[in-house]
mmCIF file of C-alpha atoms and ligand atoms in Angstrom:
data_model
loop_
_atom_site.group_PDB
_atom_site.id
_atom_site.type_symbol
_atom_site.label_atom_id
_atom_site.label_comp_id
_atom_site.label_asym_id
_atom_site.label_seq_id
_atom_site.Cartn_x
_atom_site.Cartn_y
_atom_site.Cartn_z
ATOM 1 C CA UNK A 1 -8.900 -54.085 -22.814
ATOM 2 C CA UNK A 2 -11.446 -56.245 -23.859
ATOM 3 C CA UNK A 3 -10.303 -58.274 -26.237
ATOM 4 C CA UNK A 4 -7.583 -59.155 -23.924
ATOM 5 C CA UNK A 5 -10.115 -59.698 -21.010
ATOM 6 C CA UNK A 6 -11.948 -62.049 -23.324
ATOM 7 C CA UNK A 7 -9.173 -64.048 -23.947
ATOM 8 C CA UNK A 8 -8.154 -64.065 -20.397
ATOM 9 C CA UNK A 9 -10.873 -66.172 -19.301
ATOM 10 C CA UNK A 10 -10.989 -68.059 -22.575
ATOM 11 C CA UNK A 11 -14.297 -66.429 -23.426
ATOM 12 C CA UNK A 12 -16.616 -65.604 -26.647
ATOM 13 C CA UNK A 13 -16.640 -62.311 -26.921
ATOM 14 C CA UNK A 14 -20.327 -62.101 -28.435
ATOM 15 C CA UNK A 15 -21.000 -63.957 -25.052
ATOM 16 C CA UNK A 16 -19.275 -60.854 -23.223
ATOM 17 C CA UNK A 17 -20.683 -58.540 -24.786
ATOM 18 C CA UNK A 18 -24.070 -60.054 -23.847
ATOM 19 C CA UNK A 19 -23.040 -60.232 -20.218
ATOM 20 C CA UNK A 20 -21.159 -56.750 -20.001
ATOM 21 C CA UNK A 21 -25.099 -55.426 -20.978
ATOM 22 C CA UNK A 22 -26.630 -57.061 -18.164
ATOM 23 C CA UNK A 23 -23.847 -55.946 -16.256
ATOM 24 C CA UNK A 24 -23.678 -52.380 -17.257
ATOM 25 C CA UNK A 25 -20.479 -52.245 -17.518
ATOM 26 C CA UNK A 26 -18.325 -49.646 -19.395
ATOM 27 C CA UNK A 27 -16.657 -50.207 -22.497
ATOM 28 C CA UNK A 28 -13.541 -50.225 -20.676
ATOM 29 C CA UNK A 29 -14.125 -53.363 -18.370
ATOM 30 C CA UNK A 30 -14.594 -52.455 -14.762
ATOM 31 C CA UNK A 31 -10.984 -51.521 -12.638
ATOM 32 C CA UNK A 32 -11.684 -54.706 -10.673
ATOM 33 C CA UNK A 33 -11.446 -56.757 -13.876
ATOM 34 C CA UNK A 34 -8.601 -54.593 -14.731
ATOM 35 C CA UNK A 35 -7.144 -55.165 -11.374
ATOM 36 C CA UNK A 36 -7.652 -59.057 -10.828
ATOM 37 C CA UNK A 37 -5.008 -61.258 -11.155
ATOM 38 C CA UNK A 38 -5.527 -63.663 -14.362
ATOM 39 C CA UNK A 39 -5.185 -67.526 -15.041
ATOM 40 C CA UNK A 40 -1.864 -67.472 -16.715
ATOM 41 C CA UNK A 41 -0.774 -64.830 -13.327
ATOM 42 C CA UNK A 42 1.007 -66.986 -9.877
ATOM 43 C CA UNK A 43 2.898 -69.808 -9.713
ATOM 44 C CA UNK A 44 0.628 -72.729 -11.535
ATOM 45 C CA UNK A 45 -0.515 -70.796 -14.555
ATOM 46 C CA UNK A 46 -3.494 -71.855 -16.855
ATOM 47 C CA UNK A 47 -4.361 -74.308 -13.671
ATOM 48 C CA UNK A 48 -7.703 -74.783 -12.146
ATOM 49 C CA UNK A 49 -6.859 -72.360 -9.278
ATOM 50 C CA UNK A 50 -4.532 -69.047 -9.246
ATOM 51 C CA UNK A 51 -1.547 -69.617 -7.079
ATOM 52 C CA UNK A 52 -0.451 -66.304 -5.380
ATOM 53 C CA UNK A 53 2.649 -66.962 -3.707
ATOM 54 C CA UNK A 54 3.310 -64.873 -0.334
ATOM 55 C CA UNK A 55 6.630 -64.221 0.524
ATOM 56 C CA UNK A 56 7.680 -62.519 3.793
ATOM 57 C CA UNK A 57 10.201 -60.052 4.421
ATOM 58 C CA UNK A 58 10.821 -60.291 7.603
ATOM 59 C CA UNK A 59 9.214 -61.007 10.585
ATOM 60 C CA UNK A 60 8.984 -64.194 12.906
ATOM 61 C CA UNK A 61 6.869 -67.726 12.617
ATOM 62 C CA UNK A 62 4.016 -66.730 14.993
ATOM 63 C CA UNK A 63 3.562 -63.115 12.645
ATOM 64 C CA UNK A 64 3.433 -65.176 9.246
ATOM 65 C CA UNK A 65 1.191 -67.797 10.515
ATOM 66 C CA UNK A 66 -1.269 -64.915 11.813
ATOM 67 C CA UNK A 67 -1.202 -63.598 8.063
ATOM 68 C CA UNK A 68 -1.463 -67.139 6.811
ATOM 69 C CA UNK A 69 -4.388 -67.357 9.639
ATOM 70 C CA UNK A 70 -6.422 -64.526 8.258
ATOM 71 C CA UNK A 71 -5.806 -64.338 5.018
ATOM 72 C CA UNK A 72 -6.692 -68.283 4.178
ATOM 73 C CA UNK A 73 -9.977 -66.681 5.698
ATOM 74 C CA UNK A 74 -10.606 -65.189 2.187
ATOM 75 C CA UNK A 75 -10.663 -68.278 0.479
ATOM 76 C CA UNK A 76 -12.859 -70.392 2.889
ATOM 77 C CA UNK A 77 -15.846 -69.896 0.422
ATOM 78 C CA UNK A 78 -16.235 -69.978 -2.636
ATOM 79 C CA UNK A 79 -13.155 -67.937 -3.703
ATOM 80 C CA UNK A 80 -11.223 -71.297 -2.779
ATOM 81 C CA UNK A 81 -12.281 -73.226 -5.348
ATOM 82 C CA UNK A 82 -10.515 -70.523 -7.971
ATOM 83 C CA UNK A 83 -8.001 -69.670 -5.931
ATOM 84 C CA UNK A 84 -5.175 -70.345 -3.032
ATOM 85 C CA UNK A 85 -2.031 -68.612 -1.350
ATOM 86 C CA UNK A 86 1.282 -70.718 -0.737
ATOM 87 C CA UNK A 87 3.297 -69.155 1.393
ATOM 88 C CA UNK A 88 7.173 -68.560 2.651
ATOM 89 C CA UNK A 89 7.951 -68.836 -1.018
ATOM 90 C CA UNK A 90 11.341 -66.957 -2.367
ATOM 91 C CA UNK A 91 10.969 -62.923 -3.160
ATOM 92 C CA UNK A 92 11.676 -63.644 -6.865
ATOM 93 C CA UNK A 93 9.026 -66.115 -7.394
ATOM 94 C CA UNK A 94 6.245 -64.567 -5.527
ATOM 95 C CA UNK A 95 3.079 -62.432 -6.484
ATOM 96 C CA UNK A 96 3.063 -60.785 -2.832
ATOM 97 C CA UNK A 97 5.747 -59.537 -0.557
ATOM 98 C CA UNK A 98 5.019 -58.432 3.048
ATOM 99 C CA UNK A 99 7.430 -56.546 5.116
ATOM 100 C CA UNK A 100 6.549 -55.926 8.650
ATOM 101 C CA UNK A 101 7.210 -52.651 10.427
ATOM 102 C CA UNK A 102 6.287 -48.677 10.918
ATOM 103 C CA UNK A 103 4.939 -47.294 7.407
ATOM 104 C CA UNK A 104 1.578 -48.024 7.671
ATOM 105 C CA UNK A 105 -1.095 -50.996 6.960
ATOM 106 C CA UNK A 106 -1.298 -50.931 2.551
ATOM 107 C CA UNK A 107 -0.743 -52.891 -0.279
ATOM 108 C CA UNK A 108 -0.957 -52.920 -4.142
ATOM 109 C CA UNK A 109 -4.353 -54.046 -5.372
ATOM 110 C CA UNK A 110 -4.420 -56.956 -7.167
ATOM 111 C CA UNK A 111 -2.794 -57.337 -10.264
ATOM 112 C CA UNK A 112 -0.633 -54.191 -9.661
ATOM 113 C CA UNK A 113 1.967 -55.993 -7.611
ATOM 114 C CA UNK A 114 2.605 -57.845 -10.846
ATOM 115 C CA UNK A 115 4.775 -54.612 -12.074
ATOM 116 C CA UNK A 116 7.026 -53.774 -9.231
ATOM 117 C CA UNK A 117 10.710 -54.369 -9.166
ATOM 118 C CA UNK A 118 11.430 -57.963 -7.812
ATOM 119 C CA UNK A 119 12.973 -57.060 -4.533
ATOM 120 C CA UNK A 120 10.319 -54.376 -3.401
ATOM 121 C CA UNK A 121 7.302 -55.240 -0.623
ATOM 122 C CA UNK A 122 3.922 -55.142 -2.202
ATOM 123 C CA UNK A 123 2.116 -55.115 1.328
ATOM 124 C CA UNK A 124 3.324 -53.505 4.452
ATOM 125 C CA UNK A 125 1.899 -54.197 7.855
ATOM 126 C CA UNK A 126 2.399 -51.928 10.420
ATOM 127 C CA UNK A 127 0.043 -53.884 12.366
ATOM 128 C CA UNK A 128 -0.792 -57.788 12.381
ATOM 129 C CA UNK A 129 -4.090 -58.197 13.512
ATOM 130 C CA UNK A 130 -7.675 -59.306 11.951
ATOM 131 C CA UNK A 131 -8.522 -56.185 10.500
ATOM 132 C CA UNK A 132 -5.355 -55.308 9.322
ATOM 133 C CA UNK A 133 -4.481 -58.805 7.374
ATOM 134 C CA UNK A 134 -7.732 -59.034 6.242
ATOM 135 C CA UNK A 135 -8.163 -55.534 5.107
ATOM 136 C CA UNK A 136 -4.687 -55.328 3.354
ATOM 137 C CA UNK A 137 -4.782 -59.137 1.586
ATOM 138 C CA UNK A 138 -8.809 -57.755 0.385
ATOM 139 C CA UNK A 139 -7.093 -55.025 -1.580
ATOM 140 C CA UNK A 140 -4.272 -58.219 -3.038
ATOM 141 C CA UNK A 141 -7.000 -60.038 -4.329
ATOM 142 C CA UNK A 142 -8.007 -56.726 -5.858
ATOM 143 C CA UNK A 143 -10.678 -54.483 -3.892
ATOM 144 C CA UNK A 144 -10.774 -51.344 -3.250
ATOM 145 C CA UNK A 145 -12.208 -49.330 -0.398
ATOM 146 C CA UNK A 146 -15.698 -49.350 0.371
ATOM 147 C CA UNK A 147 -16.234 -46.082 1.318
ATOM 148 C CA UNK A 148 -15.530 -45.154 -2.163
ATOM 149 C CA UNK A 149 -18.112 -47.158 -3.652
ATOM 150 C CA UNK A 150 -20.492 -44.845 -6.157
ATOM 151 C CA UNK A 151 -23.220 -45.575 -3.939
ATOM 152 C CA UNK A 152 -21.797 -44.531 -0.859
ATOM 153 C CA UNK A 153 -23.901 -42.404 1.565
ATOM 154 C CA UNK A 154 -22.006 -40.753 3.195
ATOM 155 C CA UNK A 155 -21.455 -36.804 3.317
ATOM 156 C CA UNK A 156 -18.073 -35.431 4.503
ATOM 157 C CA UNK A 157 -16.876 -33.022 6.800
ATOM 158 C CA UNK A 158 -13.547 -32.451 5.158
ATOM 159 C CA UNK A 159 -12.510 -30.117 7.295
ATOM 160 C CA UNK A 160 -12.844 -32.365 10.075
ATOM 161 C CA UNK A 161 -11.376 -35.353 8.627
ATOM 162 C CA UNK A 162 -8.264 -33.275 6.913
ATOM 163 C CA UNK A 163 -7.672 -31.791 10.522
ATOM 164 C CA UNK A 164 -7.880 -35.517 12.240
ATOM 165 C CA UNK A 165 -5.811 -37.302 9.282
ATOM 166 C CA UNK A 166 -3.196 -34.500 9.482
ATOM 167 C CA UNK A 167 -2.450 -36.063 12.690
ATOM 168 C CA UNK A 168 -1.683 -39.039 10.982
ATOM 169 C CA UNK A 169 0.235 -37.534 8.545
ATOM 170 C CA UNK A 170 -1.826 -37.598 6.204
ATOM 171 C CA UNK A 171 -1.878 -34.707 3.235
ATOM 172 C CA UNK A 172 -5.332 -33.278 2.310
ATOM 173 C CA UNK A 173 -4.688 -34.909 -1.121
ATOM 174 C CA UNK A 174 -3.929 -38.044 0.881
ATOM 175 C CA UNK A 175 -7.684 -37.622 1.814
ATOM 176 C CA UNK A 176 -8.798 -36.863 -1.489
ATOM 177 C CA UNK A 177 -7.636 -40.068 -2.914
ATOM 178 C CA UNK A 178 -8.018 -42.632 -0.099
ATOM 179 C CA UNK A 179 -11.195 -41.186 1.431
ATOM 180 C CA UNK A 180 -13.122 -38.479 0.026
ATOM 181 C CA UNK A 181 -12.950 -39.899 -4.216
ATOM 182 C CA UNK A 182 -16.064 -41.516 -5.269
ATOM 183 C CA UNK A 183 -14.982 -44.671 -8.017
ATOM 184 C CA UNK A 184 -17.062 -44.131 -11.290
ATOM 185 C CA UNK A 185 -19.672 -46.967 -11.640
ATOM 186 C CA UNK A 186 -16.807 -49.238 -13.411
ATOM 187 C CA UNK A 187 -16.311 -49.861 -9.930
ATOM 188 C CA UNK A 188 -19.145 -51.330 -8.502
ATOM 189 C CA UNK A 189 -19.067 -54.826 -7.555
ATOM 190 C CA UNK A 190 -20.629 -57.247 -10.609
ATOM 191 C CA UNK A 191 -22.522 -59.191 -7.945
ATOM 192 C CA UNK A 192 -23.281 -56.641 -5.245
ATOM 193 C CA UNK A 193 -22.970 -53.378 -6.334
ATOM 194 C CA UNK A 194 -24.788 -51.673 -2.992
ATOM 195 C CA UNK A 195 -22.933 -49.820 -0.598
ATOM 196 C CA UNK A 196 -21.952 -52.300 2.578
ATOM 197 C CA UNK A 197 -21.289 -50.957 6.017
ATOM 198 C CA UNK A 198 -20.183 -54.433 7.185
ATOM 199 C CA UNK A 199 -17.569 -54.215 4.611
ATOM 200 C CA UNK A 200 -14.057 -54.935 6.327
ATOM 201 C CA UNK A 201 -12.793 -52.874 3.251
ATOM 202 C CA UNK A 202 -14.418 -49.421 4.929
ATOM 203 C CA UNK A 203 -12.663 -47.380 7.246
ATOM 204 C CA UNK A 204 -14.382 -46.642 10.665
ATOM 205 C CA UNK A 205 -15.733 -43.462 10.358
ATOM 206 C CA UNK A 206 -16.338 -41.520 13.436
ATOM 207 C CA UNK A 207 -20.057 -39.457 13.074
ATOM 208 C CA UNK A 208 -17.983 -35.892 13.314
ATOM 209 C CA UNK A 209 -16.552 -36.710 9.942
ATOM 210 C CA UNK A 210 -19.738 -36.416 8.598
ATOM 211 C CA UNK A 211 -22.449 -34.168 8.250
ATOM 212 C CA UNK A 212 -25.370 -36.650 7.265
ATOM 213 C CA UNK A 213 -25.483 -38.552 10.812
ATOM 214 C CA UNK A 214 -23.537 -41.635 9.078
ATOM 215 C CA UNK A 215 -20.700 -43.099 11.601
ATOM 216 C CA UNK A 216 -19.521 -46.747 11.101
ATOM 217 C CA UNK A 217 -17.159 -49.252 13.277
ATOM 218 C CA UNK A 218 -14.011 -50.895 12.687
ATOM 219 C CA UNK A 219 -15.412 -53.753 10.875
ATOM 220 C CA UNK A 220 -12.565 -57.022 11.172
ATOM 221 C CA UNK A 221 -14.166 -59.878 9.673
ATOM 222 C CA UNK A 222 -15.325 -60.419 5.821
ATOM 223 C CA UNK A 223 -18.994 -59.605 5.019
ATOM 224 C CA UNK A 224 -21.056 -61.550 2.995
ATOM 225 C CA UNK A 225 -21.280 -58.705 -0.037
ATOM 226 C CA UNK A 226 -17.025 -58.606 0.250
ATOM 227 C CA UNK A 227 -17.525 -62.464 -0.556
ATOM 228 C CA UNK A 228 -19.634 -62.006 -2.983
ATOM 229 C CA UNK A 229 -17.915 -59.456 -4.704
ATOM 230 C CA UNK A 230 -14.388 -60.910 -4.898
ATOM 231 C CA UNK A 231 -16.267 -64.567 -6.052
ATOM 232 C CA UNK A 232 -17.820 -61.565 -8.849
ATOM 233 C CA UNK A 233 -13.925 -60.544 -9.408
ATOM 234 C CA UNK A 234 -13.531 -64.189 -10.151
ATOM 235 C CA UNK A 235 -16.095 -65.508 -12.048
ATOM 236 C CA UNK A 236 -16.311 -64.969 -16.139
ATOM 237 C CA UNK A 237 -19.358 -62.936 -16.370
HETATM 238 ZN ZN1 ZN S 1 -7.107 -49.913 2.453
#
């Protein structure tokens, strides 16, 4: 995993090894290194930016140029000098496909969506505002959700949140693996590791799903630690 890592981003791997100890990162590479797409991945590989092409599956003009909208809001730092979307590109050459419709706001993270069958979405959007596009293209480029992060503070009421989700139709396992499962520190972000309640990758969490007093809001826009920590994703340590 390292080796090919290394040779990924064209780097020494006495130099990585150097910078995986000031990271403290496992043996293994973190996921998000696993999970990030690579220079060779998108539509101009071994270029000075990743192309991830978008392609839509349905849906009208005003609903792409909303995800166009929000999503270009990603790269309007410094994540857009390594990488850019084009979009309304053809199902077989893109990296991301987006159907519109019931089933939920999700997507593949990251580099995942490089292994599914060429006429399958990789991103569903139930809904097609802020949050949602933001939210869903943050877990594209390759993040996971917040209120997993090893340092999170928070202490569930399963029972509370199993009973609300079922609702939703959500399983308790559901729970398990998209609320409840702390990541190992492989994880953690390589430039902002802390927990980040302004993270548009959390879920709002009302305060009778916990039983430490922690509640959070629906949080729509990018926070400076999700910036830094996809630039991290990004950037050969
Ligand atoms: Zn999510």
């Amino acid at each position: 995993m390292l080796d090919s890592y290394a040779e990924d981003v064209g780097f020494d791997r006495e130099l990585l090894d150097a910078a995986i100890a000031d990271f403290r990162l496992t043996p293994r590479g973190t996921a998000n290194f696993q999970k990030r797409w690579r220079r060779n991945d998108g539509m101009t590989p071994g270029g000075r930016k990743i192309t991830l092409s978008v392609h839509f599956i349905n849906g009208d003009a005003s609903l792409h140029r909303n995800v166009q909208r929000y999503s270009n809001n990603w790269l309007s730092g410094a994540l857009g000098t390594k990488l850019q979307f084009k979009f309304g590109v053809r199902q077989s050459q893109s990296q991301i496909a987006i159907h519109f419709g019931p089933g939920g706001n999700k997507s593949l993270v990251g580099r995942e969506s490089a292994n599914v069958a060429p006429h399958s979405a990789t991103m569903n959007l139930e809904s097609q505002d802020e949050r949602a596009v933001t939210h869903e293209f943050g877990h594209a480029l390759g993040l996971s959700h917040e209120h997993q992060n090893p340092s999170v503070p928070i202490v569930w009421n399963k029972p509370a949140v199993i009973r609300d989700m079922a609702r939703e139709g959500w399983s308790r396992r559901d729970c398990e693996e998209n609320i409840f499962n702390k990541f190992g520190r492989d994880y953690e972000c390589v430039r902002s590791g802390a927990f980040d309640v302004r993270s548009v990758m959390l879920y709002p969490i009302p305060s009778h799903w916990t039983l430490n007093g922690f509640s959070s809001t629906l949080n729509s826009r990018i926070s400076p630690n999700d910036r830094d920590c996809v630039v991290g994703l990004y950037t050969p340590p």
